[in-house]
């Protein structure tokens, strides 16, 4: 069941109020697939909390949306505990093996081809999802791991109907479901790609999930499953030879630990946001963009800054370009090397960068700035580097009847990950290590810290950005998106729609999005599907073209036909004591409300 928020006067009524919630509002799940949403709803209906439901959704997504996330990958889980009014991040990002090296994607000094490297075992990071879910359940859950695995086991054992999104991803797989026989056997039985409406049963995956249910998370990281993972990631592409073999060992799996982190906190026009800290760039880059945009009267149509106006789109593009220039140089796993997170968000650092945004004129390609003066330990600036990033992953959001919120973005990196299914165990391995720099960027002379260079045990930089919006110290909305580097821009679009353009969560999700993911990058924009309203008009696109923005094609044409991200969000409406959800038609987004 899809739900549209009745909270039409979002700014005035729904969020500014800090009145206390009614005693028992509904639990709400918003997920990109109905069967995974039903798994979460079932756990809420059985008295589970948002953390329990999130575990069930994550495992179910592995079954019904296996191309996007699963136990062979990693995730960032934002958990807000209502009673304590505290927010935590469970970082179950994949890690590089201890034998990883900075030059492993460029052994001869030249970067490997992305299609080859990303379908080789070399790209497989030590998976974190099982440990992450287990950690969250043990800390804050009320159900067992087995309870939360039950819906996924049923889906894998009994099967489910392939939806049009999974069918399209099999049909347009770039060879990733064809290369390895175990993957082809699941998604192309008898050599025929599964089509929409086909029934998919996954007995090996069911067996793996049952094993985890019976023996606990450790069974994934030690013993026969671990041995099978290590063996599977030794597969390579013939063009790469031994250089394409994965370097993960049994010890890497046995030693995998999640990190519990504080969220990154920032403010925008009186609202507070809690987002992802490094190793994700999601929070820092989002907050930078908001900081750069705050001086513009977004939402004020009288001044030309209404939704989709040339002025609004121009300043969004320029803020994205500036923030992505910094991201390329400064952001990586700051457990491995410090990220200047204070400097990057300092108002005195952002003010001169915001001043680079000129009305009606695309700026020259911006370089990363120098946040060092605002950091305790000085770090100099450096030029940026550009690399390919994947547009995939998944996001879901949950609020339970008590007001606990969980917002999760999880991934196996590219659609279909490495394409390697662990033989006998039925799950895909990630190719997350391709989120690292292929060519090492560290260059002391040029002042480049190599923040995202490969190193043993390091986590590759992510863009995942589960985000919690607060008003008067209380959470009012949670949302996030898949989409590689475009994740951050999808979350920015939705944030501006909510805060500046006065939209409901559903309107904010439906509205077309705009994205640029590199300082020198081209503009991508949406509008090709009926629900994406209001459209970015051709006159507005022409205005952007005349300002020098690339990627929009010929004057007078409609270039806004892309699909960017898939946002699933929840809303806590304190004025009327309701919990609401909103889902994205860019996938099979589904909201289910559960009465207490
Ligand atoms: N692999 C997608 C991300 O972490 O941003």
XYZ file of C-alpha atoms and ligand atoms in Angstrom:
601
model
C 0.000 0.000 0.000
C 1.430 3.341 -0.958
C 0.800 6.266 1.314
C 0.717 9.937 0.556
C 1.356 12.212 3.441
C -1.729 14.225 4.395
C 0.690 16.659 5.983
C 0.178 19.264 3.279
C 1.224 22.263 5.319
C 4.559 20.645 6.001
C 6.485 23.639 7.202
C 3.776 25.355 9.170
C 2.001 22.438 10.715
C 3.967 19.272 10.543
C 7.461 20.161 11.512
C 7.508 23.382 13.456
C 5.353 21.912 16.164
C 7.141 20.196 19.018
C 4.027 18.888 20.708
C 4.116 15.402 22.147
C 3.101 12.425 20.034
C -0.122 10.551 20.641
C 0.373 7.458 22.790
C 0.580 4.812 20.082
C 1.091 5.996 16.540
C 1.597 3.392 13.830
C 4.858 1.751 12.975
C 5.780 2.519 9.373
C 8.188 0.891 6.927
C 9.178 2.451 3.606
C 11.166 0.051 1.427
C 12.007 -0.337 -2.254
C 10.266 -3.738 -2.557
C 6.846 -4.834 -1.227
C 7.977 -8.242 0.016
C 10.841 -6.711 1.992
C 8.471 -4.056 3.351
C 6.121 -6.872 4.415
C 9.010 -8.585 6.218
C 9.613 -5.443 8.278
C 5.896 -4.924 8.904
C 5.559 -8.505 10.132
C 8.251 -7.934 12.740
C 6.644 -4.657 13.868
C 3.269 -6.400 14.092
C 4.851 -9.066 16.282
C 5.913 -6.367 18.749
C 9.394 -5.789 17.393
C 10.986 -2.383 17.291
C 12.477 -0.473 14.362
C 15.862 -2.148 14.780
C 14.281 -5.615 14.626
C 12.259 -4.603 11.575
C 15.342 -3.176 9.864
C 17.137 -6.499 10.306
C 14.212 -8.335 8.690
C 14.033 -5.848 5.813
C 17.759 -6.093 5.138
C 17.729 -9.897 4.997
C 14.579 -9.920 2.842
C 16.115 -7.427 0.415
C 18.972 -9.886 -0.093
C 16.361 -12.313 -1.436
C 14.062 -10.070 -3.480
C 16.491 -7.322 -4.559
C 19.711 -9.382 -4.623
C 21.308 -7.184 -7.270
C 21.484 -4.227 -4.878
C 22.447 -5.392 -1.393
C 22.916 -8.425 0.791
C 25.034 -10.411 3.171
C 27.928 -10.292 0.701
C 28.068 -6.489 1.054
C 28.017 -3.660 3.575
C 25.782 -0.914 4.947
C 25.399 2.234 6.992
C 22.576 2.058 9.535
C 21.376 5.196 11.289
C 19.583 4.362 14.544
C 17.657 6.935 16.568
C 16.502 5.813 20.015
C 13.419 7.802 20.998
C 13.591 7.384 24.758
C 17.207 8.487 25.080
C 16.890 10.922 22.134
C 20.250 9.581 20.925
C 21.423 8.765 17.414
C 24.091 6.248 16.410
C 25.599 4.934 13.224
C 26.390 1.272 12.705
C 29.124 1.300 10.076
C 29.307 -2.149 8.500
C 31.209 -0.917 5.474
C 33.327 -3.551 3.706
C 37.051 -3.368 4.477
C 40.121 -3.960 2.368
C 41.981 -7.196 3.179
C 45.234 -6.938 5.123
C 47.112 -7.871 1.948
C 45.601 -4.956 0.004
C 47.978 -2.314 -1.354
C 47.651 1.219 -2.718
C 48.668 0.120 -6.217
C 46.581 -3.043 -6.456
C 44.219 -1.582 -9.076
C 47.186 -0.156 -11.028
C 49.962 -2.738 -10.736
C 51.789 -1.408 -13.811
C 51.176 2.230 -13.004
C 48.057 2.319 -15.185
C 44.557 1.882 -13.769
C 42.901 -1.444 -14.564
C 39.818 -1.340 -16.756
C 36.800 -0.812 -14.502
C 34.636 -3.552 -16.084
C 37.452 -6.081 -15.622
C 38.521 -5.072 -12.132
C 34.960 -4.740 -10.861
C 34.087 -8.299 -11.959
C 37.202 -9.842 -10.419
C 37.783 -11.114 -6.913
C 40.250 -8.289 -6.359
C 37.299 -5.896 -5.965
C 35.664 -7.887 -3.151
C 35.831 -6.217 0.264
C 35.416 -8.096 3.542
C 31.600 -8.100 3.913
C 30.041 -6.340 6.896
C 26.257 -6.647 6.648
C 25.769 -9.748 8.818
C 27.995 -8.370 11.576
C 26.326 -4.965 11.326
C 22.784 -6.291 11.645
C 23.799 -8.619 14.468
C 25.511 -5.781 16.330
C 22.446 -3.521 16.050
C 20.129 -6.313 17.191
C 22.305 -7.178 20.180
C 22.530 -3.532 21.267
C 19.021 -2.252 20.634
C 16.847 -5.046 19.260
C 14.251 -7.139 21.063
C 14.146 -10.071 18.621
C 16.721 -12.722 17.858
C 18.728 -12.929 14.684
C 16.700 -16.048 13.844
C 13.391 -14.172 14.283
C 14.485 -11.480 11.872
C 15.816 -13.980 9.334
C 12.564 -15.959 9.219
C 10.758 -13.848 6.567
C 13.825 -13.881 4.295
C 14.210 -17.642 4.660
C 10.563 -18.106 3.646
C 10.983 -15.834 0.630
C 14.107 -17.668 -0.485
C 12.603 -21.118 0.097
C 9.089 -20.580 -1.265
C 10.040 -18.011 -3.853
C 8.604 -14.712 -5.029
C 7.552 -13.093 -8.277
C 10.291 -11.280 -10.180
C 9.315 -7.611 -10.529
C 10.065 -5.440 -13.529
C 13.065 -3.824 -11.863
C 14.831 -7.120 -11.156
C 13.919 -8.385 -14.639
C 15.355 -5.219 -16.208
C 18.562 -5.537 -14.187
C 18.985 -9.144 -15.346
C 18.310 -8.165 -18.956
C 20.736 -5.212 -18.782
C 23.401 -6.805 -16.620
C 26.525 -5.947 -18.623
C 27.329 -9.662 -18.474
C 27.397 -9.775 -14.678
C 24.772 -12.524 -14.275
C 26.258 -14.531 -17.140
C 29.936 -14.814 -16.310
C 29.841 -17.132 -13.299
C 27.821 -20.354 -13.524
C 26.419 -20.091 -9.981
C 25.002 -16.633 -10.708
C 23.680 -17.654 -14.131
C 21.980 -20.727 -12.623
C 19.931 -18.492 -10.329
C 19.063 -15.605 -12.622
C 19.298 -17.277 -16.054
C 18.119 -20.831 -15.468
C 18.739 -22.931 -18.562
C 20.379 -19.890 -20.134
C 17.112 -17.916 -20.195
C 17.047 -14.630 -18.270
C 14.266 -14.434 -15.684
C 11.494 -12.111 -16.838
C 8.916 -10.043 -14.974
C 6.386 -12.386 -13.406
C 8.681 -15.417 -13.253
C 8.935 -17.223 -9.925
C 12.364 -17.214 -8.255
C 13.293 -19.779 -5.596
C 16.781 -19.633 -4.006
C 17.373 -22.836 -2.006
C 21.108 -22.261 -1.483
C 20.542 -18.763 -0.142
C 17.775 -20.152 2.106
C 20.266 -22.708 3.411
C 22.829 -20.013 4.185
C 20.299 -17.841 5.993
C 19.079 -20.869 7.973
C 22.632 -21.622 8.973
C 23.131 -18.049 10.225
C 19.785 -18.278 12.065
C 20.819 -21.504 13.758
C 24.456 -20.747 14.541
C 24.645 -16.957 14.753
C 26.624 -14.311 12.888
C 29.985 -15.907 13.632
C 29.175 -18.757 11.287
C 29.401 -16.309 8.384
C 32.863 -15.138 9.409
C 34.480 -18.456 10.401
C 34.192 -21.987 9.085
C 32.713 -23.292 5.861
C 31.006 -20.084 4.667
C 34.191 -18.091 5.254
C 36.242 -20.701 3.395
C 33.816 -20.575 0.465
C 34.000 -16.740 0.348
C 37.804 -16.775 0.340
C 37.860 -19.346 -2.444
C 35.231 -17.558 -4.545
C 37.046 -14.206 -4.447
C 40.129 -15.824 -5.914
C 38.354 -15.804 -9.255
C 39.820 -13.407 -11.771
C 39.226 -12.249 -15.328
C 41.598 -13.928 -17.768
C 42.706 -10.494 -19.041
C 44.001 -9.632 -15.539
C 45.548 -12.964 -14.632
C 46.685 -13.352 -11.026
C 46.548 -9.563 -10.538
C 42.745 -9.842 -10.534
C 42.579 -12.412 -7.721
C 41.120 -11.318 -4.400
C 43.467 -10.954 -1.445
C 41.015 -11.737 1.361
C 42.045 -14.391 3.885
C 40.183 -16.330 6.557
C 41.824 -14.057 9.127
C 40.365 -10.968 7.427
C 36.880 -12.423 7.799
C 37.419 -13.607 11.359
C 38.734 -10.175 12.355
C 35.983 -8.118 10.703
C 34.448 -5.625 13.149
C 31.800 -2.967 12.646
C 32.369 0.582 13.868
C 29.811 2.351 16.032
C 29.971 6.028 15.227
C 28.466 9.334 16.234
C 26.458 10.927 13.429
C 27.729 14.036 11.756
C 25.541 16.943 12.913
C 24.865 20.056 10.860
C 22.308 22.844 10.578
C 20.368 24.378 7.714
C 17.960 27.289 8.132
C 17.164 26.337 11.717
C 16.805 22.635 11.049
C 19.280 20.065 12.336
C 20.517 17.152 10.250
C 22.232 13.992 11.451
C 24.115 12.185 8.718
C 26.898 9.810 7.812
C 30.430 10.572 8.968
C 33.486 9.209 7.121
C 34.181 6.729 5.632
C 31.045 7.925 3.893
C 31.214 11.255 2.148
C 27.411 11.335 2.410
C 27.084 13.539 5.476
C 30.027 15.882 4.923
C 29.265 16.569 1.274
C 25.538 17.050 1.920
C 26.215 19.471 4.775
C 28.772 21.333 2.678
C 26.232 21.814 -0.110
C 23.619 23.042 2.336
C 26.166 25.415 3.864
C 26.989 26.784 0.416
C 23.308 27.207 -0.478
C 22.132 28.867 2.707
C 22.902 32.385 1.449
C 20.430 31.978 -1.450
C 16.679 32.516 -0.839
C 15.690 29.069 -2.100
C 11.940 28.597 -2.073
C 11.210 32.297 -2.608
C 9.530 32.339 -6.010
C 9.164 36.129 -5.866
C 12.961 36.400 -5.995
C 13.174 33.767 -8.743
C 14.167 30.882 -6.455
C 11.089 28.673 -6.702
C 11.328 24.925 -7.389
C 12.896 24.190 -10.772
C 13.638 27.830 -11.626
C 16.862 28.605 -13.525
C 18.292 30.441 -10.503
C 17.545 27.559 -8.135
C 18.934 24.904 -10.476
C 22.044 26.970 -11.220
C 23.010 27.462 -7.577
C 22.322 23.788 -6.834
C 24.647 22.759 -9.668
C 27.393 25.100 -8.495
C 27.113 23.945 -4.869
C 27.352 20.323 -6.020
C 30.447 21.077 -8.108
C 32.205 22.844 -5.221
C 31.393 20.140 -2.687
C 32.396 17.306 -5.021
C 35.751 19.027 -5.652
C 36.444 18.847 -1.911
C 35.083 15.315 -1.634
C 37.480 14.021 -4.294
C 40.513 15.122 -2.316
C 39.673 15.239 1.350
C 37.244 12.457 2.186
C 38.084 8.839 2.893
C 38.200 6.477 5.851
C 39.369 8.726 8.657
C 40.173 5.738 10.835
C 43.069 5.343 8.360
C 43.953 9.028 7.821
C 42.303 12.100 9.333
C 39.615 13.867 7.281
C 39.416 17.660 7.865
C 35.756 17.408 8.760
C 35.695 20.530 10.954
C 37.376 22.691 8.354
C 35.190 21.464 5.513
C 32.059 22.569 7.371
C 33.403 25.708 9.027
C 31.348 28.804 8.089
C 34.547 30.811 7.493
C 35.776 28.130 5.079
C 32.424 27.856 3.299
C 31.711 31.606 2.964
C 34.406 32.400 0.337
C 33.560 29.182 -1.513
C 29.869 30.125 -1.568
C 30.929 33.527 -2.940
C 32.352 31.717 -5.982
C 28.746 30.961 -7.003
C 27.814 33.775 -9.366
C 24.307 34.435 -10.621
C 23.778 33.340 -14.214
C 27.335 32.183 -14.865
C 28.900 28.722 -14.578
C 32.188 28.999 -12.673
C 35.452 27.638 -14.028
C 36.062 24.085 -12.826
C 36.562 24.531 -9.072
C 39.448 22.887 -7.258
C 39.347 21.520 -3.747
C 39.724 24.248 -1.141
C 42.067 24.417 1.812
C 40.199 23.629 5.019
C 43.496 23.315 6.961
C 43.259 26.613 8.876
C 40.106 25.337 10.583
C 41.564 21.958 11.522
C 43.534 21.208 14.680
C 46.286 19.658 12.499
C 47.004 21.544 9.279
C 46.648 19.718 5.937
C 47.323 21.499 2.635
C 45.081 21.579 -0.476
C 45.526 19.443 -3.567
C 44.070 18.930 -7.041
C 41.133 16.581 -7.533
C 40.926 13.329 -9.504
C 37.900 11.870 -11.245
C 36.913 8.209 -11.355
C 33.950 6.045 -12.318
C 31.293 5.379 -9.679
C 28.310 3.081 -9.624
C 24.677 4.226 -9.633
C 23.278 1.407 -7.481
C 22.522 0.201 -3.892
C 19.252 0.410 -1.844
C 17.658 2.437 0.964
C 14.880 1.923 3.509
C 13.463 3.821 6.486
C 11.434 2.634 9.477
C 9.784 4.250 12.476
C 8.208 2.126 15.183
C 5.292 2.925 17.459
C 7.676 4.204 20.133
C 9.309 6.682 17.777
C 12.585 4.818 17.283
C 13.863 5.442 13.784
C 16.171 3.346 11.598
C 17.332 4.525 8.199
C 19.629 2.216 6.256
C 21.506 2.428 2.991
C 23.087 -0.864 2.016
C 24.955 -2.126 -0.977
C 27.044 -4.669 -2.796
C 28.368 -1.672 -4.838
C 27.612 -2.077 -8.580
C 24.331 -3.723 -9.595
C 25.130 -7.444 -9.169
C 28.316 -6.556 -7.238
C 31.236 -8.558 -8.538
C 28.812 -10.976 -10.223
C 30.427 -13.776 -8.195
C 27.918 -15.923 -6.278
C 29.554 -17.936 -3.494
C 29.234 -21.544 -4.730
C 26.857 -23.592 -2.591
C 25.736 -20.569 -0.553
C 23.689 -18.552 -3.044
C 24.734 -14.956 -2.276
C 26.582 -12.408 -4.359
C 29.902 -10.897 -3.330
C 30.353 -7.140 -3.426
C 32.843 -5.204 -5.542
C 33.086 -2.389 -3.009
C 36.855 -1.977 -3.250
C 36.291 -0.250 -6.597
C 35.070 2.710 -4.504
C 38.769 3.318 -3.706
C 41.020 5.376 -5.995
C 42.301 3.074 -8.747
C 45.411 5.207 -9.150
C 46.957 6.153 -5.807
C 46.445 9.908 -5.343
C 48.792 10.488 -2.378
C 51.336 13.076 -3.419
C 53.163 14.939 -0.679
C 54.608 17.494 -3.100
C 51.168 18.360 -4.464
C 49.697 18.206 -0.970
C 47.296 15.364 -1.771
C 46.703 13.175 1.291
C 45.428 10.206 -0.756
C 42.385 10.097 1.499
C 40.751 7.384 -0.582
C 43.783 5.348 -1.631
C 43.649 1.607 -0.905
C 45.341 0.465 2.316
C 45.135 -2.713 4.400
C 42.001 -2.854 6.531
C 40.775 0.514 5.212
C 37.182 1.186 4.182
C 36.559 2.621 0.713
C 34.910 6.042 0.615
C 31.152 5.763 0.355
C 28.446 8.187 -0.724
C 25.737 6.542 1.339
C 23.749 9.132 3.236
C 20.934 7.959 5.485
C 19.810 11.256 6.998
C 17.683 12.277 9.962
C 16.068 15.714 10.062
C 15.351 17.284 13.451
C 13.255 20.220 14.573
C 13.443 21.547 18.126
C 15.707 18.662 19.057
C 13.296 15.934 17.938
C 13.449 13.829 14.770
C 10.797 14.679 12.197
C 11.907 12.802 9.063
C 14.389 10.172 7.894
C 15.353 9.417 4.318
C 18.152 8.304 2.012
C 18.777 6.904 -1.441
C 20.833 4.510 -3.548
C 22.777 5.743 -6.562
C 26.544 5.904 -6.000
C 27.754 9.490 -5.855
C 24.289 10.698 -6.918
C 23.033 9.530 -3.503
C 24.239 12.758 -1.937
C 22.470 14.850 -4.561
C 19.219 12.898 -4.229
C 19.301 13.547 -0.495
C 20.094 17.228 -1.153
C 17.164 17.533 -3.607
C 14.762 16.003 -1.084
C 16.089 18.162 1.771
C 15.615 21.368 -0.232
C 12.157 20.215 -1.329
C 11.152 19.687 2.294
C 12.788 22.687 3.911
C 12.751 25.334 1.184
C 9.968 24.348 -1.191
C 7.438 23.317 1.458
C 6.680 19.927 -0.046
C 5.327 16.899 1.748
C 7.691 13.928 1.907
C 5.833 12.233 -0.961
C 5.982 15.356 -3.115
C 9.655 15.789 -2.232
C 10.378 12.228 -3.372
C 8.275 12.413 -6.532
C 9.739 15.714 -7.732
C 12.381 15.457 -10.467
C 15.999 15.613 -9.287
C 19.122 17.226 -10.584
C 22.660 15.947 -10.072
C 26.298 16.740 -10.834
C 28.914 14.506 -9.226
C 32.207 16.079 -10.324
C 33.602 19.594 -10.254
C 33.945 19.425 -14.042
C 30.904 17.217 -14.448
C 27.811 17.228 -16.598
C 24.307 17.899 -15.344
C 21.871 14.983 -15.112
C 18.203 15.710 -14.546
C 14.916 13.862 -14.308
C 11.451 14.277 -15.751
C 10.839 11.322 -18.028
C 8.197 9.639 -15.869
C 4.685 10.941 -15.251
C 4.924 11.062 -11.464
C 8.000 13.335 -11.604
C 6.258 16.642 -11.074
C 6.635 19.592 -11.382
C 8.810 19.218 -14.507
C 12.027 21.113 -15.127
C 10.799 23.222 -18.070
C 12.631 23.559 -21.348
C 13.005 27.306 -20.701
C 14.829 26.546 -17.447
C 17.035 23.997 -19.221
C 17.808 26.566 -21.922
C 18.778 29.078 -19.243
C 21.224 26.539 -17.779
C 22.625 25.811 -21.265
C 23.191 29.504 -21.886
C 25.101 29.720 -18.600
C 27.489 27.040 -19.852
C 26.215 24.007 -17.972
C 27.091 20.821 -19.855
C 25.086 17.613 -20.288
C 21.796 19.158 -21.343
C 22.050 18.716 -25.109
C 20.610 21.079 -27.720
C 18.765 24.313 -27.047
C 14.993 23.836 -27.041
C 15.128 20.115 -26.284
C 14.073 18.323 -23.120
C 17.167 16.633 -21.691
C 15.640 15.859 -18.312
C 14.771 12.196 -18.793
C 17.096 10.372 -16.386
C 16.187 8.384 -13.306
C 18.240 9.281 -10.243
C 18.125 7.347 -6.974
C 15.186 5.828 -5.082
C 14.312 7.589 -1.832
C 12.272 5.919 0.897
C 11.352 8.136 3.815
C 9.372 8.314 7.020
C 7.860 11.322 8.769
C 7.102 11.846 12.440
C 4.284 14.370 12.490
C 4.347 15.648 16.022
C 1.409 18.015 15.561
C -1.113 15.268 14.947
C 0.768 12.388 16.560
C 1.167 10.386 13.379
C 3.920 8.416 11.749
C 3.865 8.511 7.955
C 5.857 7.011 5.138
C 6.592 7.897 1.553
C 8.070 5.625 -1.091
C 9.657 6.024 -4.471
C 8.075 4.905 -7.744
C 11.554 4.868 -9.291
C 11.590 1.330 -7.814
C 8.709 -0.680 -6.364
C 8.675 1.588 -3.329
C 6.190 0.455 -0.718
C 4.918 1.924 2.538
C 3.193 -0.268 5.117
C 1.643 1.090 8.308
C 1.309 -1.266 11.249
C -1.277 -0.532 13.920
C 0.012 -1.227 17.423
N 29.014 1.737 -3.335
C 28.160 2.834 -3.142
C 28.566 3.721 -2.033
O 29.094 3.250 -1.054
O 28.392 4.905 -2.098
